[in-house]
Amino acid sequence: MNETPTPQIDLWGGLECTINRVGNEYFDQLEYSGHYTRKDDVDRIATIGVKKLRYPVLWERHQPLKDQKPDWSFATNNLNRLRDLGITPIAGLVHHGSGPAYVNFFDGSFEQGLADYAWLVAKEFPWLNYFTPVNEPLTTARFCGLYGLWYPHKKNDYAFARILVSECKGIVMAMQAIRRINPTAKLVQTDDLAKVHSTASLQYQADFENERRWLAFDLVSGHVTPDHPMWAYLTWAGIDESELYFFLNNACKPDIIGLNYYVTSERYLDDNLENYPLHTHGRNHFHAYADVEAVRVSSDVFEGPYPLLREASTRFDQPIAVTEAHLNCHREEQMRWFHEIWQAATQLKEEGKKIEAVTAWALLGSFGWNRLLTEKNGEYEPGVFDVRPGQLRTTGVAKMLARLTTGEQHIHPVLQDHGWWKRNIRVEYRIPVGARELVTQEVFDPVNSSRPLLILGKTGTLGNAFARICKQRNIQYKLVGRDEVDISKPQTIERALKDLNPWAVINTAGYVRVDDAELDMDNCYLANTTGPMYLARSCAIHGVQLVSFSSDLVFDGKKMAAYQEADQVNPLNVYGRSKAIAEKYILESCPDALVIRTSAFFGPWDNYNFLAAASQTFKKGMPFPVAKDVVVSPTYVPDLVHTTLDLLLDGERGIWHLTNEGEITWAEFAMAAFDRFGYDKNLLQTKLLKEMSFAAPRPYYSALKTIKGVKLPSLENALERYFAERGDESSENEVQPSAERSRA
């Protein structure tokens, strides 16, 4: 008897392509991402197996001046290439925008202008069958008309309603214009899959917003009749009934309902203002209340994708696609988030719901959404691909998607554990006593069914930092010391790989005493070279990913400019040679290994680093000798660990330089402690390197930089976070003032 095959969800893709206006400035996401200047983006995107791609042919980009003849060359090349690759484009015409400067939402020019532009697009590309004339009209109307964040920066009900009606009328008129050329053209209408929860006293406000969330779909579809719950609101807000009858007489039912779901899509309203910070406070005509992310309150009101998609599929008896699924977080959380939405959609498909696809959004990442696109450029968050190297770098999310499109299960150990939105770590606000508490409790169980990450170096700073951060990120791990796994003894490596079955190994163990190594060569080479070579061989045999660490001391400093990954090594001391030889052996034995070169790391959780040594010495009123002519690029341990874990999950290989951006002398580095705590500057004894009496020779210049695009935050930013984390330096643990001698 043949089993019924599991219905297959399609994978769609999308580019974060917002062109929004703030004041008189237009911010263009694709300009920030470099998409306009790269020729192979579409081909790279095709490798993950998308069936449809939400692709921008944006009005503001192609016709910024009235009556301007659009230059279609870039769009033509990419749209034709998509067709050649068998990927169906969904053409977006306005994405969170207000149109070019010569139109506005209040005099009908937006609607007519969009219709005219849509006709030009359809005339130029008559084969295009799928369109999204305006992305997320309800969300855009809120940001432009209620919150005042985007142009025209209004904050009242009339402006919100006026903008929404204008956008929805523009959608209808655009589709009418397109269908004059292509009668079979289909409308894919998108908006946020929102849900509002609240305290009992604010249930009326939650009910209103939960009805309002469907308003754009209902307007375009011709469902807002005088009996519709939103008819009275729109007319009260100042919309003439004749404008609402336009939609009844020109109904344009979407062919596909597109729902965009984010971790912030669900909100919680609470009139207990004392529980929330001031920036969350707002009010309606009756109550003041806090409006916060539902995921951040200590209750189980946060529902997640499955129940919300089920609710939408019950309300709309037509095909539904998740048209945006993205999370700005560490790599495993991005993977967990998309995987959870994919599973929810698949389950609903199996239940007979009309769920068509899930869209991997922000394929190229996005810029400035942490400030809601109110500032130019802004902080970059990688998506399925990372654009920072200047070309598309494949992330672990892309690899997961490529497997999902083949119908295979993407089984990665990190997917077997909960994302932060299902753990108590998510809670920022405690709701009043009596509310339902979390059903899912945060449990970190190192004896978990998922394969662990094996961390070697139980007594070291870096090993413990990896363990701490893996716990934060809910990545199962096993931290071991030399008594459990001595990498200089191959049999202990083999036993560990067999018994623990790790999916990856991070080697933070090694000999770190740079000066002692000059007279203790055998032990240095055993720990830093021979052991890692054995480890690399075993990992290659067992198919286990490997991360190992190297040092800036593999260079001689003669370049007098920041060293890049491809620069020739030429170490000056035994320690540096042990690391340089190890790099060569590791990559020869295990070509897929990831080797991280770093420099002078400092972290907030230990006292065995240069800054801690300086602070402790100054605090005791003792002099601190330090070289003033040696330039390094220090590395903040949390940044190093987080980025290394992301690169590991991305499956990166080869040599990478990871240091915080910035170069500094050891003396300037020590001055950071003076500037923070106001110690007696006479205690800082700056010397020339030749006066420091080090046993091991050192390069005068060993700063590192990367050509691979993944950069850590600035050194200035890292120092701010370091001192904030350490507080007043009250620890009484003593350290040796020569901590600058230790390297990874």
XYZ file of C-alpha atoms in Angstrom:
744
model
C 0.000 0.000 0.000
C 1.487 3.335 -1.070
C 1.669 6.115 1.482
C 0.308 9.528 0.534
C 3.309 11.793 -0.120
C 3.807 14.749 2.175
C 2.673 17.966 0.451
C 5.691 20.047 -0.501
C 5.949 23.680 0.483
C 7.640 25.887 -2.113
C 10.584 28.048 -1.164
C 10.347 31.638 -2.316
C 12.954 34.320 -1.876
C 12.897 38.050 -1.370
C 15.237 41.018 -1.275
C 14.849 43.658 1.413
C 14.418 46.506 -1.056
C 12.731 49.330 0.842
C 13.045 52.808 -0.607
C 11.537 54.974 2.110
C 11.517 58.700 2.570
C 12.492 60.523 5.764
C 12.105 64.274 5.410
C 13.493 64.975 1.951
C 15.926 62.032 1.919
C 15.306 58.678 0.245
C 16.949 55.592 1.734
C 17.544 52.712 -0.699
C 18.284 49.281 0.778
C 19.578 47.810 -2.482
C 22.019 50.666 -2.859
C 23.361 49.942 0.626
C 23.645 46.217 -0.135
C 25.534 46.781 -3.396
C 22.983 44.857 -5.462
C 22.954 47.455 -8.233
C 26.665 46.972 -8.904
C 26.918 43.163 -8.714
C 26.082 41.096 -11.755
C 25.858 37.598 -10.279
C 23.446 38.045 -7.352
C 20.570 36.343 -9.149
C 22.711 33.347 -10.084
C 23.892 32.972 -6.497
C 20.338 33.210 -5.224
C 19.264 30.475 -7.636
C 21.598 28.001 -5.912
C 19.307 27.671 -2.904
C 16.391 26.458 -5.057
C 13.806 29.241 -4.831
C 10.728 28.814 -7.061
C 9.629 32.458 -6.964
C 11.541 35.609 -6.127
C 10.028 38.843 -4.855
C 12.028 41.152 -7.066
C 11.920 44.972 -6.957
C 11.093 47.092 -9.998
C 10.574 50.096 -7.794
C 8.849 53.278 -8.845
C 11.090 55.609 -6.833
C 14.179 54.047 -8.407
C 13.052 53.966 -12.033
C 11.041 57.161 -12.304
C 12.218 59.626 -9.647
C 11.280 62.589 -11.876
C 7.843 63.180 -13.331
C 7.409 61.958 -16.906
C 10.966 60.584 -16.872
C 11.540 57.693 -19.243
C 12.689 54.779 -17.072
C 16.022 53.090 -17.672
C 15.018 49.431 -17.546
C 18.467 47.964 -18.300
C 19.285 46.652 -14.810
C 15.800 45.247 -14.229
C 15.762 43.731 -17.725
C 19.015 41.870 -17.181
C 17.953 40.388 -13.847
C 14.336 39.623 -14.752
C 15.414 37.878 -17.949
C 18.054 35.967 -16.044
C 15.445 34.824 -13.522
C 13.294 33.583 -16.371
C 16.264 31.699 -17.839
C 16.896 30.089 -14.454
C 13.284 28.949 -14.145
C 12.512 31.325 -11.257
C 9.219 33.227 -11.398
C 9.590 36.905 -10.454
C 7.011 38.662 -8.282
C 7.506 42.283 -9.280
C 7.336 44.790 -6.432
C 6.561 48.385 -7.433
C 6.497 50.249 -4.087
C 8.130 48.837 -0.967
C 7.379 50.784 2.226
C 7.586 53.918 0.139
C 5.479 56.999 -0.462
C 6.309 57.249 -4.148
C 8.556 59.778 -5.881
C 8.651 63.347 -4.577
C 6.160 64.600 -7.185
C 3.239 62.596 -5.707
C 1.584 62.400 -2.309
C -1.106 60.447 -0.503
C -3.573 63.311 -0.079
C -4.532 64.519 -3.564
C -4.875 61.357 -5.645
C -1.505 61.718 -7.328
C -0.054 58.618 -5.637
C -2.821 56.363 -6.940
C -2.806 57.700 -10.480
C 0.977 57.899 -10.593
C 1.352 54.287 -9.475
C -1.181 53.118 -12.057
C 0.701 54.967 -14.801
C 4.002 53.479 -13.677
C 2.519 49.972 -13.398
C 1.337 50.270 -17.014
C 4.887 51.147 -18.076
C 6.257 48.096 -16.248
C 3.695 45.761 -17.803
C 4.334 47.240 -21.239
C 8.090 46.709 -20.858
C 7.727 43.219 -19.343
C 4.457 41.785 -20.708
C 5.496 38.287 -19.644
C 5.509 39.153 -15.930
C 2.589 37.394 -14.259
C 2.922 38.211 -10.538
C 2.865 41.668 -8.962
C 2.929 43.293 -5.545
C 2.130 46.936 -6.367
C 2.456 48.074 -2.734
C 4.140 46.014 -0.049
C 2.531 46.026 3.409
C 0.177 48.988 2.927
C -1.204 48.753 6.469
C 2.239 48.704 8.049
C 3.413 51.562 5.831
C 0.333 53.614 6.707
C 1.047 53.094 10.401
C 4.683 54.145 10.076
C 3.836 57.165 7.875
C 0.519 58.251 9.371
C 0.303 57.067 12.997
C 3.901 56.934 14.238
C 5.407 59.760 12.177
C 8.571 57.798 11.411
C 8.440 58.064 7.606
C 7.212 60.733 5.239
C 4.798 62.509 5.549
C 5.472 62.084 9.302
C 1.869 62.334 10.527
C 0.481 61.079 13.842
C -3.292 60.967 13.625
C -6.143 58.709 12.557
C -7.050 60.754 9.500
C -3.517 60.601 8.091
C -3.350 56.847 8.731
C -6.705 56.198 7.080
C -5.958 58.572 4.193
C -2.598 56.917 3.457
C -4.036 53.410 3.700
C -6.936 54.192 1.361
C -4.537 55.872 -1.067
C -2.209 52.867 -1.103
C -5.040 50.350 -1.489
C -6.629 52.372 -4.274
C -3.207 52.522 -5.898
C -3.013 48.704 -5.752
C -6.386 48.331 -7.456
C -5.642 50.910 -10.134
C -2.168 49.451 -10.737
C -3.593 45.962 -11.282
C -6.237 47.381 -13.613
C -3.496 49.057 -15.660
C -1.355 45.903 -15.712
C -4.289 43.725 -16.764
C -4.971 45.949 -19.733
C -1.721 44.514 -21.094
C -1.652 41.135 -19.353
C -5.188 40.030 -18.427
C -3.888 36.985 -16.514
C -1.579 38.966 -14.216
C -1.892 37.930 -10.574
C -1.897 40.030 -7.424
C 0.257 38.895 -4.497
C -0.827 41.216 -1.697
C 1.319 41.329 1.440
C 1.034 42.629 4.976
C 2.248 41.876 8.479
C 0.751 38.802 10.155
C 0.107 40.733 13.344
C -1.729 39.761 16.519
C -2.413 41.933 19.554
C -2.828 40.560 23.081
C -3.770 42.600 26.123
C -4.905 42.838 29.698
C -8.662 42.445 30.246
C -9.258 46.185 30.532
C -7.671 46.795 27.128
C -9.368 43.934 25.311
C -11.450 46.438 23.325
C -8.253 47.996 21.925
C -6.802 44.583 21.103
C -10.054 43.609 19.365
C -9.938 46.786 17.300
C -6.329 46.272 16.228
C -6.901 42.591 15.497
C -9.710 43.554 13.138
C -7.714 46.422 11.652
C -4.795 44.118 10.752
C -6.852 42.649 7.873
C -8.082 46.025 6.618
C -5.820 46.366 3.564
C -6.780 42.896 2.337
C -10.465 43.626 2.918
C -10.377 46.998 1.163
C -8.646 45.671 -1.954
C -10.971 42.655 -2.057
C -14.103 44.813 -1.856
C -15.141 43.388 1.498
C -15.423 46.664 3.426
C -19.171 47.222 3.219
C -21.224 49.497 5.481
C -21.631 46.464 7.786
C -17.883 45.851 8.026
C -16.403 46.626 11.475
C -13.908 49.084 9.942
C -16.403 51.094 7.850
C -17.432 53.226 10.811
C -13.820 53.775 11.847
C -12.723 54.913 8.392
C -15.619 57.331 7.976
C -15.100 58.613 11.543
C -11.431 59.200 10.698
C -12.478 61.394 7.756
C -12.691 59.106 4.715
C -15.644 59.912 2.466
C -18.001 56.999 1.847
C -17.644 57.491 -1.894
C -14.007 56.446 -1.607
C -15.012 53.251 0.153
C -17.586 52.504 -2.531
C -14.741 52.682 -5.048
C -13.445 49.406 -3.625
C -16.884 47.798 -3.687
C -17.216 48.714 -7.361
C -13.638 47.760 -8.287
C -12.959 44.698 -6.183
C -9.489 43.251 -6.829
C -9.256 40.077 -4.795
C -5.629 38.996 -4.259
C -4.663 35.791 -6.008
C -2.256 35.054 -3.149
C -2.409 36.454 0.359
C 1.139 37.218 1.488
C 1.745 37.266 5.240
C 4.975 38.576 6.752
C 5.780 37.234 10.205
C 8.444 38.505 12.599
C 9.183 37.913 16.251
C 7.835 41.442 16.895
C 4.599 40.910 14.933
C 2.707 39.995 18.090
C 2.131 42.820 20.571
C 0.994 43.048 24.187
C -0.992 46.000 25.584
C -0.884 46.609 29.333
C -2.361 49.488 31.342
C -0.051 48.733 34.279
C 2.411 51.364 33.097
C 4.726 50.997 36.082
C 5.939 47.654 34.697
C 7.346 49.155 31.502
C 9.854 51.825 30.443
C 8.603 55.230 29.360
C 9.348 54.775 25.646
C 6.731 52.000 25.473
C 3.932 54.213 26.823
C 1.112 55.513 24.636
C -2.622 56.054 24.790
C -5.919 55.989 22.965
C -8.907 58.230 23.686
C -9.679 56.345 26.909
C -6.600 54.697 28.382
C -2.855 55.108 28.720
C -0.985 51.847 28.229
C 2.296 50.214 27.296
C 2.652 48.580 23.890
C 5.433 45.961 23.897
C 6.472 42.835 22.036
C 4.370 39.932 23.299
C 7.431 37.714 23.228
C 9.030 39.879 25.919
C 6.381 39.458 28.623
C 6.229 36.657 31.180
C 3.077 35.001 29.916
C 2.128 32.531 27.230
C 0.256 35.086 25.106
C 2.904 34.794 22.392
C 1.348 32.304 19.997
C 3.873 31.827 17.219
C 3.473 31.094 13.501
C 1.292 27.986 13.461
C -1.851 29.342 15.203
C -1.625 32.683 13.409
C -1.271 31.083 9.992
C -4.135 28.722 10.805
C -6.292 31.696 11.794
C -5.449 33.490 8.539
C -6.086 30.407 6.399
C -9.524 30.064 8.004
C -10.361 33.716 7.342
C -9.127 33.773 3.731
C -10.342 30.960 1.527
C -7.570 31.462 -0.980
C -3.864 30.587 -1.352
C -1.556 31.940 1.340
C 2.209 32.342 1.366
C 4.510 33.498 4.122
C 6.152 36.266 2.121
C 8.756 37.306 4.698
C 10.461 35.151 7.320
C 13.568 36.613 8.931
C 15.191 37.121 12.322
C 18.072 39.444 13.163
C 20.060 37.243 15.494
C 22.907 34.775 15.685
C 23.076 32.177 12.971
C 21.515 29.241 14.806
C 18.591 31.445 15.857
C 18.052 32.542 12.256
C 18.032 28.882 11.274
C 15.668 27.928 14.115
C 13.272 30.764 13.289
C 12.924 29.906 9.608
C 12.762 26.187 10.349
C 9.900 26.719 12.809
C 7.902 28.731 10.256
C 8.636 26.133 7.567
C 7.402 23.341 9.850
C 4.253 25.308 10.724
C 3.477 25.899 7.038
C 4.150 22.262 6.191
C 1.856 21.073 8.974
C -0.955 23.329 7.774
C -0.422 22.125 4.209
C -0.762 18.551 5.451
C -4.008 19.552 7.163
C -5.384 20.693 3.830
C -4.879 24.436 4.227
C -3.950 26.461 1.126
C -0.409 27.258 2.216
C 1.721 27.667 -0.880
C 5.183 28.775 0.203
C 7.513 30.269 2.763
C 9.749 33.126 1.650
C 13.344 33.404 2.769
C 13.436 37.132 3.284
C 16.281 39.534 3.402
C 18.292 37.294 1.093
C 20.978 39.985 1.036
C 20.378 41.130 4.605
C 19.144 44.590 5.557
C 20.385 47.919 6.845
C 19.062 50.135 9.612
C 15.961 48.254 10.693
C 17.229 48.517 14.282
C 16.378 52.224 13.845
C 13.298 51.533 11.701
C 14.949 53.014 8.622
C 14.993 56.519 10.052
C 18.732 56.997 9.491
C 20.982 56.619 6.464
C 22.766 53.270 6.046
C 22.415 51.894 9.565
C 23.483 48.671 11.209
C 23.767 45.712 8.854
C 22.125 42.397 9.671
C 23.096 39.464 7.432
C 20.362 37.471 5.769
C 20.538 34.243 3.820
C 23.665 35.708 2.240
C 26.192 38.117 3.710
C 27.126 41.008 1.387
C 29.984 42.438 3.428
C 32.769 40.663 1.489
C 31.678 42.528 -1.660
C 30.130 39.394 -3.101
C 27.453 37.098 -1.704
C 28.823 34.877 1.046
C 26.714 31.800 1.726
C 25.589 31.434 5.350
C 24.316 28.448 7.285
C 20.771 29.600 6.544
C 21.395 29.272 2.797
C 22.707 25.746 3.252
C 19.618 24.825 5.267
C 17.292 26.250 2.615
C 19.052 24.379 -0.176
C 18.307 21.100 1.617
C 14.697 22.013 2.368
C 13.984 22.632 -1.305
C 15.014 19.087 -2.150
C 12.416 17.705 0.238
C 15.118 16.508 2.620
C 15.073 17.023 6.344
C 17.749 19.510 7.329
C 18.923 17.917 10.537
C 21.474 20.074 12.281
C 22.025 19.601 16.026
C 21.330 23.277 16.778
C 17.806 22.897 15.342
C 16.912 20.382 18.046
C 17.029 23.068 20.730
C 14.664 25.968 21.372
C 15.264 29.466 20.045
C 15.370 32.348 22.509
C 11.701 33.191 21.884
C 10.744 29.905 23.580
C 13.014 30.284 26.591
C 12.851 32.435 29.697
C 15.736 34.489 28.351
C 13.110 36.249 26.244
C 11.385 37.882 29.219
C 12.006 41.579 29.847
C 8.695 42.559 31.435
C 6.872 40.842 34.302
C 3.113 41.057 33.963
C 0.836 41.300 37.029
C 0.434 38.343 39.377
C -2.416 36.087 38.324
C -1.567 35.960 34.640
C -0.641 32.640 33.160
C 3.053 31.880 33.448
C 5.315 30.437 30.826
C 4.529 26.898 29.807
C 7.986 26.396 28.318
C 10.699 26.782 30.920
C 14.248 27.546 30.039
C 16.321 24.457 30.589
C 19.908 24.076 29.532
C 20.681 20.396 29.652
C 24.224 19.449 28.665
C 23.095 15.814 28.531
C 20.812 16.423 25.583
C 19.853 14.168 22.714
C 21.410 16.561 20.215
C 25.045 16.109 19.262
C 27.247 18.482 21.246
C 29.897 20.938 20.246
C 33.151 19.693 21.766
C 35.257 22.493 23.290
C 38.855 21.705 24.208
C 40.481 23.955 26.815
C 38.591 23.686 30.098
C 41.002 25.809 32.129
C 41.547 28.557 29.590
C 39.933 31.925 29.082
C 38.756 31.207 25.556
C 37.387 27.732 26.272
C 35.303 29.021 29.162
C 34.089 31.936 27.065
C 32.869 29.512 24.398
C 31.070 27.463 27.046
C 29.422 30.559 28.525
C 28.234 31.851 25.152
C 27.096 28.424 23.939
C 24.909 28.286 27.035
C 23.488 31.731 26.217
C 22.785 30.662 22.645
C 21.414 27.247 23.697
C 24.027 25.333 21.731
C 24.700 22.036 23.451
C 28.376 21.634 24.292
C 30.898 19.560 26.184
C 33.853 21.442 27.686
C 36.796 19.181 28.463
C 40.297 19.531 29.816
C 43.541 17.751 29.131
C 42.708 15.053 31.696
C 39.804 14.006 29.452
C 41.185 14.737 25.991
C 44.928 15.180 25.576
C 45.332 16.079 21.917
C 49.004 15.095 22.009
C 47.716 11.524 22.417
C 45.711 10.440 19.355
C 43.908 7.667 21.209
C 42.188 10.164 23.541
C 40.977 12.159 20.518
C 39.546 9.046 18.888
C 37.814 7.999 22.101
C 36.240 11.438 22.536
C 34.974 11.596 18.956
C 33.490 8.119 19.287
C 31.929 8.537 22.741
C 30.683 12.136 22.442
C 29.878 12.124 18.707
C 30.321 15.907 18.386
C 29.229 17.754 15.257
C 32.232 20.062 15.596
C 35.351 20.564 17.709
C 36.691 23.926 18.877
C 40.277 23.728 20.028
C 41.151 26.534 22.431
C 43.855 24.531 24.240
C 47.512 25.268 23.756
C 50.743 26.680 25.066
C 50.400 30.460 25.563
C 53.549 31.552 27.435
C 55.394 33.310 24.639
C 58.649 33.971 26.516
C 58.803 30.611 28.279
C 58.478 28.889 24.915
C 61.986 30.019 23.942
C 63.435 27.572 26.491
C 60.545 25.103 26.476
C 60.298 24.375 22.764
C 59.333 20.710 23.029
C 56.252 21.353 25.154
C 55.263 24.368 23.058
C 55.427 22.414 19.797
C 53.668 19.424 21.356
C 50.714 21.537 22.502
C 50.527 24.011 19.608
C 51.631 21.952 16.608
C 51.683 18.178 17.108
C 48.426 17.985 19.052
C 46.411 20.121 16.612
C 47.838 18.048 13.740
C 46.544 14.838 15.358
C 43.217 16.518 16.022
C 42.875 17.687 12.422
C 43.567 14.192 11.089
C 40.922 12.635 13.325
C 38.323 15.283 12.514
C 38.918 14.761 8.785
C 38.508 10.996 9.125
C 35.273 11.333 11.119
C 33.819 14.193 9.073
C 33.724 16.541 12.080
C 34.109 20.301 11.638
C 37.175 21.773 13.316
C 38.018 25.257 14.568
C 41.516 26.064 15.765
C 43.148 29.336 16.794
C 46.341 30.984 15.656
C 48.054 34.287 16.376
C 49.307 37.574 14.988
C 52.782 36.409 16.009
C 53.056 34.326 12.841
C 54.105 37.617 11.172
C 57.417 39.471 11.472
C 56.010 43.019 11.459
C 58.120 44.264 8.564
C 55.062 45.074 6.461
C 54.178 47.949 8.821
C 50.562 47.716 7.713
C 47.708 45.521 8.860
C 48.240 41.900 7.858
C 45.630 40.145 5.741
C 44.867 36.457 5.459
C 46.967 35.883 2.328
C 50.120 37.607 3.624
C 53.258 35.504 3.964
C 53.996 34.277 7.496
C 57.474 34.698 8.973
C 57.418 34.285 12.755
C 60.185 35.725 14.924
C 59.865 33.426 17.943
C 59.206 29.812 18.928
C 55.582 30.457 19.851
C 54.879 32.085 16.483
C 56.603 29.244 14.624
C 54.556 26.660 16.509
C 51.379 28.392 15.363
C 52.509 28.914 11.768
C 53.474 25.255 11.343
C 50.187 24.215 12.967
C 48.195 26.272 10.449
C 49.904 24.475 7.576
C 49.483 20.989 9.045
C 45.856 21.542 10.063
C 44.731 22.711 6.627
C 46.698 19.988 4.850
C 45.165 17.274 7.046
C 41.693 18.777 7.262
C 41.027 21.209 4.363
C 37.573 22.070 5.734
C 39.005 23.290 9.037
C 38.489 26.885 10.139
C 41.640 28.571 11.470
C 41.141 31.876 13.278
C 44.054 34.252 13.675
C 43.453 36.719 16.472
C 45.422 39.075 18.668
C 45.652 40.312 22.254
C 42.228 39.212 23.331
C 40.566 40.711 26.379
C 37.276 39.767 27.950
C 34.962 40.681 30.820
C 34.847 37.308 32.567
C 38.450 36.727 33.608
C 41.390 38.595 35.076
C 44.012 36.981 32.893
C 44.212 39.585 30.153
C 46.208 42.716 29.530
C 43.594 45.292 30.568
C 42.738 43.431 33.757
C 46.430 43.200 34.593
C 46.898 46.929 33.998
C 43.872 47.877 36.092
C 44.819 45.619 38.997
C 48.399 46.898 38.999
C 47.321 50.558 38.892
C 44.773 49.934 41.617
C 47.566 48.766 43.922
C 49.621 51.838 43.134
C 52.307 49.805 41.419
C 54.139 50.794 38.216
C 53.146 49.055 34.994
C 55.814 48.751 32.275
C 54.485 48.604 28.732
C 55.840 48.898 25.186
C 54.997 52.148 23.412
C 56.251 51.208 19.951
C 54.433 47.907 19.356
C 51.174 48.098 17.388
C 48.494 45.406 17.777
C 44.785 44.953 17.059
C 43.128 43.750 20.284
C 40.142 41.408 20.245
C 37.150 41.457 22.580
C 36.465 37.848 23.542
C 32.628 37.912 23.307
C 32.844 39.338 19.771
C 35.434 36.731 18.818
C 33.370 33.840 20.180
C 30.041 34.932 18.677
C 31.545 35.496 15.237
C 33.497 32.242 15.325
C 30.326 30.313 16.127
C 28.493 32.005 13.242
C 31.315 31.178 10.833
C 31.337 27.595 12.078
C 27.599 27.279 11.429
C 28.135 28.819 8.000
C 30.579 26.024 7.206
C 33.443 28.427 6.554
C 36.962 27.090 6.131
C 40.534 28.252 5.786
C 42.286 31.123 7.564
C 40.294 34.089 8.866
C 41.479 37.170 10.743
C 39.149 38.203 13.562
C 40.041 41.264 15.614
C 38.111 44.361 16.549
C 38.536 47.152 14.027
C 41.304 49.487 15.096
C 45.037 49.558 15.744
C 46.682 50.595 18.998
C 50.006 50.433 20.821
C 50.255 48.492 24.044
C 50.804 51.776 25.875
C 47.660 53.302 24.350
C 45.782 50.143 25.246
C 46.835 50.511 28.892
C 45.757 54.155 28.809
C 42.190 52.964 28.287
C 42.185 51.865 31.933
C 43.473 55.289 33.001
C 40.795 57.066 31.011
C 38.086 54.892 32.532
C 39.114 54.904 36.211
C 41.358 57.936 36.618
C 44.437 56.146 37.950
C 47.722 57.966 38.560
C 49.236 58.222 35.077
C 52.727 58.303 36.551
C 52.303 54.586 37.193
C 52.359 53.884 33.461
C 55.957 53.269 32.444
C 56.172 53.430 28.671
C 59.246 51.843 27.144
C 60.664 50.853 23.815
C 60.272 47.209 22.902
C 64.031 46.679 23.131
C 63.882 47.930 26.728
C 61.230 45.426 27.821
C 63.674 42.537 28.301
C 61.404 39.950 26.728
C 63.007 36.573 26.120
C 61.098 36.105 22.862
C 61.552 38.575 19.995
C 58.363 40.290 18.892
C 57.227 42.176 15.782
C 56.845 45.916 16.113
C 53.690 45.768 14.049
C 51.284 42.815 14.048
C 47.831 44.349 13.553
C 45.410 42.142 11.627
C 42.594 42.924 9.202
C 40.387 40.731 7.079
C 39.667 40.736 3.372
C 36.796 38.312 3.876
C 34.208 40.859 4.885
C 33.156 39.662 8.329
C 34.342 42.363 10.694
C 34.053 42.718 14.445
C 32.835 45.998 15.986
C 35.273 48.850 16.499
C 37.818 48.649 19.286
C 36.307 51.771 20.836
C 32.908 50.086 20.968
C 34.447 46.913 22.414
C 36.229 48.851 25.157
C 32.993 50.577 26.152
C 31.275 47.207 26.516
C 34.244 45.691 28.337
C 34.327 48.359 31.027
C 30.527 48.408 31.341
C 30.549 44.663 31.916
C 33.370 44.761 34.467
C 31.909 47.650 36.448
C 34.228 49.197 39.044
C 36.992 46.605 38.758
C 36.312 45.424 42.302
C 37.717 41.942 41.811
C 40.550 41.058 44.173
C 42.019 38.361 41.946
C 45.645 39.091 41.196
C 47.277 38.831 37.812
C 50.801 39.202 36.534
C 51.566 42.563 34.884
C 53.146 40.837 31.879
C 49.801 39.591 30.586
C 50.561 41.046 27.147
C 52.844 38.044 26.666
C 49.936 35.622 26.366
C 48.282 34.997 23.036
C 45.696 32.559 21.787
